[in-house]
Amino acid sequence: MAGLTRTAGAFAVTPHKISVCILLQLYAPSAQMSLPFPFSSVSQHNRLGLYLLSLTKSCDDIFEPKLEDLINQLREVGEDMDAWLTDHLTNRFSSLTSPDDLLNFFNDMRGILGSLDSGATQDDQIILDPNSNLGMFVRRCILAFNLLSFEGVCHLFTSIEVYCREAHSSSAQYDESNDNLESLIQHDQMDMEKYIMDKATEEIELQKNASGSVPFHLHTPEALFKVTEGLLVTRKEKSRTNMKKTEATPLASASSSTADDTLVDESLFLRTNYQIQGFLMEQADAIETHGSSLSSSSIESFLQKLQKLAPELHRVHFLRYLNKLHSDDYFAALDNLLRYFDYSAGTEGFDLVPPSTGCSMNGRYEIALLCLGMMHFRFGHPNLALEVFTEAVRVSQQISNDTCLAYTLAAMSNLLSEMGIASTTSVLGSSYSPVTSTASSLSVQQRVYILLKESLRRADSLKLRRLVASNHLAMAKFELMHVQRPLLSFGPKASMRHKTCPVSVCKEIRLGAHLLSDFSAESSTMTIDGSLSSVWLKDLQKPWGQPVFSQESGSRKSSTFFQFCDHLVSIPGSVSQIIGASYLLRATSWELYGSAPMARMNTLVYATLFGDSSSSSDAELACLKLIQHLALYKGYKDAFAALKIAEEKFLTVSKSKVLLLKLQLLHEHALHRGNLKLAQRMCNELGGLASTTMGVDMELKVEASLREARTLLAAKQYSQAAKVAHSLFCACHKFNLQIEKASVLLLLAEIHKKSGNAVLGLPYALASISFCQSFNLDLLKASATLTLAELWLGLGSNHAKRALDLLLGAFPMILGHGGLELRSRAYIFEANCYLSDPSFSVSTDSDTVLDSLRQASDELQALEYHELAAEALYLMAMVYDKLGRLEEREEAATLFKKHITALENPQDEEPNMA
């Protein structure tokens, strides 16, 4: 066994890694090597580099490819030089005739690495950056070989012998490689299996006698060593027998050698902790994806054996839970799930750094408090969650568990950001020292900022990369939603800037996305979650379109490159989710700032790159953002068709995002069609989904109240609509929902405009614009400016020019980023301004008005907005009448009557979503 004394997760030298090193010597030959440069172009050289990069990325996979598989891949990657690459690889293996040759080989590997002394390299020499992925792989291989004992080197040499034998036994179909592979049989002269196994067993016994247990990095108890030892000796004898049969009758034994080769390959090396964890998570994904088609009994038998051999693998219980769940054995599934929680409590799911002395690593109380607080948070009990988090902070400080403290502070800041908590002085101010001295004078938002900063500082000092990235995204969201005011807002140096900073938001999002480049430096015991160790090797086995090699015809196809070019990097699922969340946050920020194309682009990037690895909640959110975009810019027909697909993909349970969006779209559509009864019913259902607990589901409560006020406004119940809007503004002020306050103020301005009180609506419109300027809400500001212009025109025709100037200032934003409704409103109001201006002549410049009205009428057809469409057609009929174009006037009047009839007699049925 190579590397018998390594620690958990150590890097082991294997024959496959030596194959990669040989290919790296061809990719970047050292100055001492006299190899010809076979590459005809730079792109051909880069092609081999990409292939080697994919091999190094998959070096920690639980299954490594055989030499035969590597040669097959080289035939695809190498193209014209595949024969040269294969010949050099086999010849280089044939030159390793003793363990001393291995030592010389790794000494030569040092020559392909660059050094700080740039003058020591030749101008035309290709060197590897020691800090690059390929350079780090070479350095790890050299270090792992240097740490091997003599017995380990001998065992590695014997493993190379078996590695080459397998390729020889299955290479009868490739006549061009037989001569080189036959030369590898000379390794059979050194029969060292018995010597190596005796030494390995002796060393294991010595370590067991000294420590009372076997090395942890092997992740196996004594029973598994005995099983593996027996399999290794037995299968090597079978391999030796098969080799003799192959020499006598190579064609007859070729078909029967595959199974034995597979068995020998599986017994070469025991697996590290990370590889086993990755393998188990892969199996969990397979069970969840193909649970009904897999054999439950065979999976259970395998898991029972694995649990018996390695009882410390807690994830085996989780796999048994999944297997029982898919076989409808719910009692056994629950039992295994509880066992998994019992055995893995406080040890899995967190990036843990060992605490100070005197603290147990298993079942820690502060982590239990953190989980309890998150449960209260998830089920809508903010005050209980805050109390539990406060206790977790106290316990973490008491036992100096900085890791748990960092996570708890992040959870507290998330709680205070998401939940509506008006005051936390009695709870937070008495327990956490950074805010104790000024607790009575700090607002909730200032405490959130302090907690985020403190959690970010602690996470960065502890090298908790995932938490650092999450905190950066939380900080970006905070910067997006809140205007930062100084803690001491008085004095000559007090800041007078009361605006959010989009540059700071972008900076924090980018810092969060940096996790993609440095996640491998995580000082965590759970750095690999399964997808990391195998995705690269799987990508190599998935060609584009048709297979690269046809086994039926035995001929190569000149098609494509391997699919590893289709993937950017291989990263853990948790890291992928964080990076994906950064794109969703980008999309949200662009929505608020008013750039619809940028919001749509970032959402599509997320759906394309991170859709498969994202959580169901984030995937659902991305899908709904795209549906909302369809509703705003394409109309309800396409939106309802996409929504039906989303309903089939995601569960529409209570409070699901799909259900909420469906109710919102149905409400909007009902208002546009004039069906106020259906709109009120949808509004009531939306409000009924919100929790009755104070401060919980504030976003949903605000949405329901806004829609209720808009429904009352459509019913011309102005006083009741204003009452609901005023009550909503007070709630937003109490819980410091600043962006929502801008929307509510704009709604109040709309209510006063439609009620005929333009003078009372002006202050609300101006206040809404002020809020939009503070938070850089450009599209909402353009909408508020349009409302302000409409209010000015409502004061009389003598204000038409002022109203038109306001509209023209907002036109670029409205036409570039506004939806169908907003653009139509702007077109109709532009026509109204011209028609209200006494100096405007319809007969001389009628196209200016008619073009705007036609554009508005066409866009309103997709929305089925009868009221606005009727207004546009009415103005068109007036213009045609002044121009004397009676036929066009009658056509516009007929369409006007049609929309008025539809508005007065709305259909009661809901729209067809098929």
mmCIF file with all atom_site columns, C-alpha atoms in Angstrom, residues 378 620 647 650-660 689:
data_model
loop_
_atom_site.group_PDB
_atom_site.id
_atom_site.type_symbol
_atom_site.label_atom_id
_atom_site.label_alt_id
_atom_site.label_comp_id
_atom_site.label_asym_id
_atom_site.label_entity_id
_atom_site.label_seq_id
_atom_site.pdbx_PDB_ins_code
_atom_site.Cartn_x
_atom_site.Cartn_y
_atom_site.Cartn_z
_atom_site.occupancy
_atom_site.B_iso_or_equiv
_atom_site.pdbx_formal_charge
_atom_site.auth_seq_id
_atom_site.auth_comp_id
_atom_site.auth_asym_id
_atom_site.auth_atom_id
_atom_site.pdbx_PDB_model_num
ATOM 1  C CA . ARG A 1 378 ? -37.288 28.882 8.968   1.00 0.00 ? 378 ARG A CA 1
ATOM 2  C CA . GLU A 1 620 ? -37.477 28.256 -8.909  1.00 0.00 ? 620 GLU A CA 1
ATOM 3  C CA . GLU A 1 647 ? -45.936 24.338 -12.228 1.00 0.00 ? 647 GLU A CA 1
ATOM 4  C CA . PHE A 1 650 ? -41.825 22.729 -9.183  1.00 0.00 ? 650 PHE A CA 1
ATOM 5  C CA . LEU A 1 651 ? -44.220 21.873 -6.384  1.00 0.00 ? 651 LEU A CA 1
ATOM 6  C CA . THR A 1 652 ? -47.014 24.427 -5.969  1.00 0.00 ? 652 THR A CA 1
ATOM 7  C CA . VAL A 1 653 ? -47.439 24.014 -2.219  1.00 0.00 ? 653 VAL A CA 1
ATOM 8  C CA . SER A 1 654 ? -48.487 26.761 0.145   1.00 0.00 ? 654 SER A CA 1
ATOM 9  C CA . LYS A 1 655 ? -46.215 29.829 -0.061  1.00 0.00 ? 655 LYS A CA 1
ATOM 10 C CA . SER A 1 656 ? -44.289 28.384 -2.992  1.00 0.00 ? 656 SER A CA 1
ATOM 11 C CA . LYS A 1 657 ? -42.894 31.001 -5.351  1.00 0.00 ? 657 LYS A CA 1
ATOM 12 C CA . VAL A 1 658 ? -44.778 29.456 -8.268  1.00 0.00 ? 658 VAL A CA 1
ATOM 13 C CA . LEU A 1 659 ? -48.110 29.834 -6.472  1.00 0.00 ? 659 LEU A CA 1
ATOM 14 C CA . LEU A 1 660 ? -47.327 33.419 -5.468  1.00 0.00 ? 660 LEU A CA 1
ATOM 15 C CA . LEU A 1 689 ? -50.812 32.990 2.554   1.00 0.00 ? 689 LEU A CA 1
#
